[in-house]
mmCIF file of C-alpha atoms and ligand atoms in Angstrom:
data_model
loop_
_atom_site.group_PDB
_atom_site.id
_atom_site.type_symbol
_atom_site.label_atom_id
_atom_site.label_comp_id
_atom_site.label_asym_id
_atom_site.label_seq_id
_atom_site.Cartn_x
_atom_site.Cartn_y
_atom_site.Cartn_z
ATOM 1 C CA UNK N 1 -0.005 -0.010 0.000
ATOM 2 C CA UNK N 2 1.387 3.317 -1.076
ATOM 3 C CA UNK N 3 0.338 5.062 2.173
ATOM 4 C CA UNK N 4 2.450 2.615 4.161
ATOM 5 C CA UNK N 5 5.359 2.300 1.723
ATOM 6 C CA UNK N 6 6.141 5.989 1.316
ATOM 7 C CA UNK N 7 6.786 6.756 5.014
ATOM 8 C CA UNK N 8 8.867 3.547 5.415
ATOM 9 C CA UNK N 9 11.161 4.481 2.529
ATOM 10 C CA UNK N 10 11.271 8.246 3.047
ATOM 11 C CA UNK N 11 14.698 8.351 4.782
ATOM 12 C CA UNK N 12 16.430 5.803 2.567
ATOM 13 C CA UNK N 13 19.619 7.070 0.897
ATOM 14 C CA UNK N 14 20.461 3.761 -0.828
ATOM 15 C CA UNK N 15 18.443 0.732 -1.865
ATOM 16 C CA UNK N 16 20.248 -2.480 -2.792
ATOM 17 C CA UNK N 17 18.156 -4.675 -5.073
ATOM 18 C CA UNK N 18 18.721 -8.435 -4.869
ATOM 19 C CA UNK N 19 16.782 -10.234 -7.591
ATOM 20 C CA UNK N 20 14.231 -7.411 -7.396
ATOM 21 C CA UNK N 21 13.029 -4.442 -9.361
ATOM 22 C CA UNK N 22 12.689 -0.834 -8.254
ATOM 23 C CA UNK N 23 9.960 -0.438 -5.663
ATOM 24 C CA UNK N 24 6.976 1.086 -7.516
ATOM 25 C CA UNK N 25 3.359 1.630 -6.593
ATOM 26 C CA UNK N 26 1.079 -1.123 -7.799
ATOM 27 C CA UNK N 27 -1.419 1.222 -9.420
ATOM 28 C CA UNK N 28 -1.142 4.803 -10.706
ATOM 29 C CA UNK N 29 -3.016 6.965 -8.224
ATOM 30 C CA UNK N 30 -3.960 10.591 -9.037
ATOM 31 C CA UNK N 31 -1.634 13.036 -7.292
ATOM 32 C CA UNK N 32 0.562 10.309 -5.766
ATOM 33 C CA UNK N 33 4.015 9.230 -6.943
ATOM 34 C CA UNK N 34 4.556 5.971 -8.804
ATOM 35 C CA UNK N 35 8.184 5.595 -7.640
ATOM 36 C CA UNK N 36 8.232 4.785 -3.925
ATOM 37 C CA UNK N 37 11.852 5.769 -3.253
ATOM 38 C CA UNK N 38 12.416 9.346 -2.090
ATOM 39 C CA UNK N 39 14.161 11.924 -4.271
ATOM 40 C CA UNK N 40 17.922 11.521 -4.098
ATOM 41 C CA UNK N 41 17.852 7.886 -3.030
ATOM 42 C CA UNK N 42 20.243 5.765 -5.093
ATOM 43 C CA UNK N 43 19.251 2.329 -6.306
ATOM 44 C CA UNK N 44 21.967 -0.331 -6.723
ATOM 45 C CA UNK N 45 20.943 -3.394 -8.682
ATOM 46 C CA UNK N 46 23.149 -6.095 -7.224
ATOM 47 C CA UNK N 47 21.815 -9.264 -8.862
ATOM 48 C CA UNK N 48 19.069 -10.333 -11.216
ATOM 49 C CA UNK N 49 17.126 -13.575 -10.818
ATOM 50 C CA UNK N 50 19.641 -15.331 -13.059
ATOM 51 C CA UNK N 51 22.673 -14.512 -10.908
ATOM 52 C CA UNK N 52 24.166 -15.974 -7.712
ATOM 53 C CA UNK N 53 22.694 -13.774 -4.978
ATOM 54 C CA UNK N 54 24.121 -15.784 -2.101
ATOM 55 C CA UNK N 55 27.666 -15.284 -3.421
ATOM 56 C CA UNK N 56 26.920 -11.577 -4.051
ATOM 57 C CA UNK N 57 25.562 -11.057 -0.529
ATOM 58 C CA UNK N 58 28.548 -12.912 0.988
ATOM 59 C CA UNK N 59 30.875 -10.653 -1.014
ATOM 60 C CA UNK N 60 28.972 -7.583 0.154
ATOM 61 C CA UNK N 61 29.148 -8.734 3.783
ATOM 62 C CA UNK N 62 32.901 -9.315 3.299
ATOM 63 C CA UNK N 63 33.416 -5.866 1.794
ATOM 64 C CA UNK N 64 31.531 -4.284 4.722
ATOM 65 C CA UNK N 65 33.371 -6.413 7.299
ATOM 66 C CA UNK N 66 30.058 -7.741 8.614
ATOM 67 C CA UNK N 67 30.329 -10.889 10.761
ATOM 68 C CA UNK N 68 27.666 -13.514 11.548
ATOM 69 C CA UNK N 69 27.672 -12.263 15.151
ATOM 70 C CA UNK N 70 26.428 -8.874 13.893
ATOM 71 C CA UNK N 71 23.158 -10.448 12.743
ATOM 72 C CA UNK N 72 20.341 -10.037 15.209
ATOM 73 C CA UNK N 73 18.105 -13.090 15.090
ATOM 74 C CA UNK N 74 14.442 -12.567 15.763
ATOM 75 C CA UNK N 75 13.689 -13.323 19.398
ATOM 76 C CA UNK N 76 10.978 -15.888 20.134
ATOM 77 C CA UNK N 77 8.366 -14.633 22.553
ATOM 78 C CA UNK N 78 5.435 -16.374 24.197
ATOM 79 C CA UNK N 79 2.423 -15.299 22.220
ATOM 80 C CA UNK N 80 -0.694 -14.928 24.361
ATOM 81 C CA UNK N 81 -4.048 -16.315 23.312
ATOM 82 C CA UNK N 82 -6.204 -13.478 21.992
ATOM 83 C CA UNK N 83 -9.353 -12.600 23.875
ATOM 84 C CA UNK N 84 -12.318 -10.411 23.104
ATOM 85 C CA UNK N 85 -13.644 -9.442 19.704
ATOM 86 C CA UNK N 86 -12.576 -11.193 16.478
ATOM 87 C CA UNK N 87 -10.568 -8.281 15.067
ATOM 88 C CA UNK N 88 -7.831 -8.465 12.425
ATOM 89 C CA UNK N 89 -5.293 -8.048 15.202
ATOM 90 C CA UNK N 90 -6.826 -10.938 17.182
ATOM 91 C CA UNK N 91 -6.724 -13.141 14.079
ATOM 92 C CA UNK N 92 -3.085 -12.261 13.543
ATOM 93 C CA UNK N 93 -2.285 -13.148 17.129
ATOM 94 C CA UNK N 94 -4.211 -16.457 16.932
ATOM 95 C CA UNK N 95 -2.354 -17.423 13.753
ATOM 96 C CA UNK N 96 1.015 -16.485 15.264
ATOM 97 C CA UNK N 97 0.215 -18.758 18.218
ATOM 98 C CA UNK N 98 -0.835 -21.642 16.033
ATOM 99 C CA UNK N 99 2.060 -21.760 13.554
ATOM 100 C CA UNK N 100 3.838 -25.053 14.129
ATOM 101 C CA UNK N 101 7.626 -25.426 13.753
ATOM 102 C CA UNK N 102 8.687 -25.473 10.086
ATOM 103 C CA UNK N 103 5.220 -24.687 8.733
ATOM 104 C CA UNK N 104 4.650 -23.310 5.255
ATOM 105 C CA UNK N 105 2.328 -20.294 5.352
ATOM 106 C CA UNK N 106 0.566 -19.393 2.094
ATOM 107 C CA UNK N 107 -0.825 -15.878 2.280
ATOM 108 C CA UNK N 108 -3.693 -14.560 0.210
ATOM 109 C CA UNK N 109 -5.412 -13.008 3.163
ATOM 110 C CA UNK N 110 -5.650 -9.664 1.309
ATOM 111 C CA UNK N 111 -7.118 -6.981 3.593
ATOM 112 C CA UNK N 112 -7.590 -9.266 6.604
ATOM 113 C CA UNK N 113 -3.867 -9.946 6.740
ATOM 114 C CA UNK N 114 -2.397 -6.452 6.586
ATOM 115 C CA UNK N 115 -1.066 -6.778 10.137
ATOM 116 C CA UNK N 116 0.004 -10.433 10.090
ATOM 117 C CA UNK N 117 3.755 -9.848 9.854
ATOM 118 C CA UNK N 118 4.529 -8.182 13.254
ATOM 119 C CA UNK N 119 2.968 -10.892 15.457
ATOM 120 C CA UNK N 120 3.987 -13.863 13.272
ATOM 121 C CA UNK N 121 7.629 -12.680 13.194
ATOM 122 C CA UNK N 122 7.823 -13.947 16.763
ATOM 123 C CA UNK N 123 6.227 -17.333 16.026
ATOM 124 C CA UNK N 124 7.868 -20.685 15.509
ATOM 125 C CA UNK N 125 10.251 -20.723 12.473
ATOM 126 C CA UNK N 126 8.271 -20.983 9.239
ATOM 127 C CA UNK N 127 8.329 -20.081 5.554
ATOM 128 C CA UNK N 128 5.937 -17.518 4.100
ATOM 129 C CA UNK N 129 4.734 -17.697 0.467
ATOM 130 C CA UNK N 130 3.059 -14.582 -0.833
ATOM 131 C CA UNK N 131 2.122 -13.361 -4.294
ATOM 132 C CA UNK N 132 3.249 -9.940 -5.438
ATOM 133 C CA UNK N 133 -0.295 -8.825 -6.153
ATOM 134 C CA UNK N 134 -2.131 -8.544 -9.430
ATOM 135 C CA UNK N 135 -3.427 -12.079 -9.344
ATOM 136 C CA UNK N 136 -6.281 -13.741 -7.593
ATOM 137 C CA UNK N 137 -6.833 -17.325 -6.448
ATOM 138 C CA UNK N 138 -3.142 -18.242 -6.223
ATOM 139 C CA UNK N 139 -3.082 -19.485 -2.672
ATOM 140 C CA UNK N 140 -5.081 -22.743 -2.645
ATOM 141 C CA UNK N 141 -3.198 -24.204 -5.651
ATOM 142 C CA UNK N 142 0.128 -23.018 -4.201
ATOM 143 C CA UNK N 143 -0.759 -24.648 -0.881
ATOM 144 C CA UNK N 144 -1.563 -27.842 -2.767
ATOM 145 C CA UNK N 145 1.801 -27.767 -4.511
ATOM 146 C CA UNK N 146 3.667 -26.974 -1.290
ATOM 147 C CA UNK N 147 2.024 -29.912 0.471
ATOM 148 C CA UNK N 148 2.901 -32.263 -2.389
ATOM 149 C CA UNK N 149 6.485 -31.003 -2.372
ATOM 150 C CA UNK N 150 6.929 -31.107 1.421
ATOM 151 C CA UNK N 151 4.698 -33.866 2.822
ATOM 152 C CA UNK N 152 6.418 -33.711 6.212
ATOM 153 C CA UNK N 153 5.521 -30.041 6.779
ATOM 154 C CA UNK N 154 2.219 -28.465 7.823
ATOM 155 C CA UNK N 155 0.855 -26.076 5.196
ATOM 156 C CA UNK N 156 -1.463 -23.297 6.335
ATOM 157 C CA UNK N 157 -3.369 -21.470 3.598
ATOM 158 C CA UNK N 158 -4.874 -18.107 4.554
ATOM 159 C CA UNK N 159 -7.259 -16.811 1.946
ATOM 160 C CA UNK N 160 -10.001 -14.191 1.512
ATOM 161 C CA UNK N 161 -13.394 -15.584 0.537
ATOM 162 C CA UNK N 162 -13.362 -13.706 -2.785
ATOM 163 C CA UNK N 163 -9.944 -15.059 -3.751
ATOM 164 C CA UNK N 164 -10.824 -18.582 -2.622
ATOM 165 C CA UNK N 165 -13.732 -18.699 -5.069
ATOM 166 C CA UNK N 166 -11.404 -18.596 -8.072
ATOM 167 C CA UNK N 167 -9.636 -21.918 -7.481
ATOM 168 C CA UNK N 168 -11.899 -23.896 -5.194
ATOM 169 C CA UNK N 169 -11.073 -27.114 -7.077
ATOM 170 C CA UNK N 170 -7.786 -27.286 -5.149
ATOM 171 C CA UNK N 171 -9.692 -28.173 -1.982
ATOM 172 C CA UNK N 172 -10.968 -31.264 -3.767
ATOM 173 C CA UNK N 173 -7.395 -32.176 -4.847
ATOM 174 C CA UNK N 174 -6.164 -31.632 -1.306
ATOM 175 C CA UNK N 175 -8.847 -33.931 0.084
ATOM 176 C CA UNK N 176 -8.354 -36.605 -2.588
ATOM 177 C CA UNK N 177 -4.567 -36.641 -2.080
ATOM 178 C CA UNK N 178 -4.902 -36.469 1.709
ATOM 179 C CA UNK N 179 -2.614 -33.420 1.826
ATOM 180 C CA UNK N 180 -1.526 -31.811 5.077
ATOM 181 C CA UNK N 181 -3.132 -28.417 4.453
ATOM 182 C CA UNK N 182 -5.257 -26.321 6.791
ATOM 183 C CA UNK N 183 -7.216 -23.672 4.886
ATOM 184 C CA UNK N 184 -8.472 -20.569 6.736
ATOM 185 C CA UNK N 185 -11.056 -18.579 4.759
ATOM 186 C CA UNK N 186 -11.647 -14.998 5.845
ATOM 187 C CA UNK N 187 -15.303 -14.613 5.048
ATOM 188 C CA UNK N 188 -15.950 -10.888 5.064
ATOM 189 C CA UNK N 189 -18.359 -11.450 2.145
ATOM 190 C CA UNK N 190 -16.970 -8.583 0.082
ATOM 191 C CA UNK N 191 -14.060 -7.670 -2.179
ATOM 192 C CA UNK N 192 -12.876 -5.321 0.546
ATOM 193 C CA UNK N 193 -9.677 -4.373 -1.300
ATOM 194 C CA UNK N 194 -11.658 -2.840 -4.119
ATOM 195 C CA UNK N 195 -13.302 -0.478 -1.636
ATOM 196 C CA UNK N 196 -9.839 0.646 -0.515
ATOM 197 C CA UNK N 197 -8.556 1.122 -4.058
ATOM 198 C CA UNK N 198 -11.656 3.055 -4.970
ATOM 199 C CA UNK N 199 -11.156 5.440 -2.068
ATOM 200 C CA UNK N 200 -7.453 5.808 -2.919
ATOM 201 C CA UNK N 201 -8.082 6.599 -6.580
ATOM 202 C CA UNK N 202 -11.341 8.546 -6.376
ATOM 203 C CA UNK N 203 -11.956 9.772 -2.831
ATOM 204 C CA UNK N 204 -15.248 11.436 -3.746
ATOM 205 C CA UNK N 205 -18.070 9.289 -2.481
ATOM 206 C CA UNK N 206 -18.692 6.408 -4.916
ATOM 207 C CA UNK N 207 -21.998 6.051 -6.699
ATOM 208 C CA UNK N 208 -24.213 3.063 -5.982
ATOM 209 C CA UNK N 209 -23.037 1.054 -9.015
ATOM 210 C CA UNK N 210 -19.448 1.361 -7.840
ATOM 211 C CA UNK N 211 -20.351 0.353 -4.294
ATOM 212 C CA UNK N 212 -21.811 -3.010 -5.082
ATOM 213 C CA UNK N 213 -18.560 -4.942 -5.440
HETATM 214 C C1 TPP K 1 -8.661 -12.052 -12.354
HETATM 215 C C2 TPP K 1 -8.672 -10.916 -11.344
HETATM 216 N N1 TPP K 1 -9.823 -10.307 -11.059
HETATM 217 C C3 TPP K 1 -9.860 -9.326 -10.148
HETATM 218 C C4 TPP K 1 -8.704 -8.942 -9.489
HETATM 219 C C5 TPP K 1 -8.729 -7.795 -8.517
HETATM 220 N N2 TPP K 1 -8.774 -8.280 -7.151
HETATM 221 C C6 TPP K 1 -7.659 -8.447 -6.418
HETATM 222 S S1 TPP K 1 -7.982 -8.980 -4.887
HETATM 223 C C7 TPP K 1 -9.655 -8.989 -5.200
HETATM 224 C C8 TPP K 1 -10.674 -9.371 -4.182
HETATM 225 C C9 TPP K 1 -10.141 -10.064 -3.025
HETATM 226 O O1 TPP K 1 -11.244 -10.407 -2.225
HETATM 227 P P1 TPP K 1 -11.055 -11.274 -0.959
HETATM 228 O O2 TPP K 1 -10.172 -12.422 -1.243
HETATM 229 O O3 TPP K 1 -12.411 -11.581 -0.402
HETATM 230 O O4 TPP K 1 -10.264 -10.306 0.054
HETATM 231 P P2 TPP K 1 -10.693 -8.898 0.683
HETATM 232 O O5 TPP K 1 -10.382 -7.870 -0.343
HETATM 233 O O6 TPP K 1 -12.152 -8.943 1.044
HETATM 234 O O7 TPP K 1 -9.800 -8.785 1.876
HETATM 235 C C10 TPP K 1 -9.918 -8.609 -6.484
HETATM 236 C C11 TPP K 1 -11.272 -8.547 -7.087
HETATM 237 C C12 TPP K 1 -7.514 -9.618 -9.827
HETATM 238 N N3 TPP K 1 -6.375 -9.332 -9.176
HETATM 239 N N4 TPP K 1 -7.511 -10.604 -10.719
#
C-alpha cells in the first residue's frame, strides 16, 4: 500500500536490489508518486534472478566487514491467546500462536492480513509464500503444490473468501490426495480491497453502481 510504503522508505539514501526491481506503486493513483523511493535515493541493482545472490551477498558482507555475530536473530516470545472481539489483530495473534515449527504459510489473506507480519515474526520458524499482487486465487493451488512437495511439513493457507472462489477445485485435490493443508477462509463477504482502491483513486463518495462490489 502506497500510504504505508512512502513513510517507510522516506529516509532511505540507498536501496540495494537483490533479484528485485525498483519499488513502484502497484497502481497509478492521481496526485501520488509511482516511484516509492524518495528523491535523491540511489538504487543499486546487485543481482538479477539469473545470478548468484548468495555469493553476491557474501561478497557484500565481506566488503563491509560484517560478521555472523552482527546479525540479530528474531527473538521468540510467548504469544498470548487473543481474547475479546474477532478483530484483524486478534486473528493475527491467533495465527502467530498456532504456527507449528517449520510450517509453510501461504498468504492470500488480502485486507484481513495487513497486520500479520509483526505478530507472526515472533512465532515458530516458518516459511511464508506470498504473491506480489495482481493475481487472484493463487493461494489454494500453491498450498496444494507446497504440500505435495513437502509432505512432512504443515501447510497453512490463509485466503479471503473472494480469492478462494477462483480456485476452489484445489480443496478437492487436497482432500483426494490427503494433503496436510489447513485452509483458513476470511469470510468478510466482500471484495474489501476494491473499496480501498476506490477510495485511494477517487476519494469522492462512490455512486451506488461502484459500491456493489
Ligand atoms: C482475475 C482478477 N480479477 C480481479 C482482480 C482484482 N482483485 C484483487 S484482490 C480482489 C478481491 C479479493 O477479495 P477477498 O479475497 O475476499 O479479500 P478482501 O479484499 O475482502 O480482503 C480482487 C477482485 C484480480 N487481481 N484478478
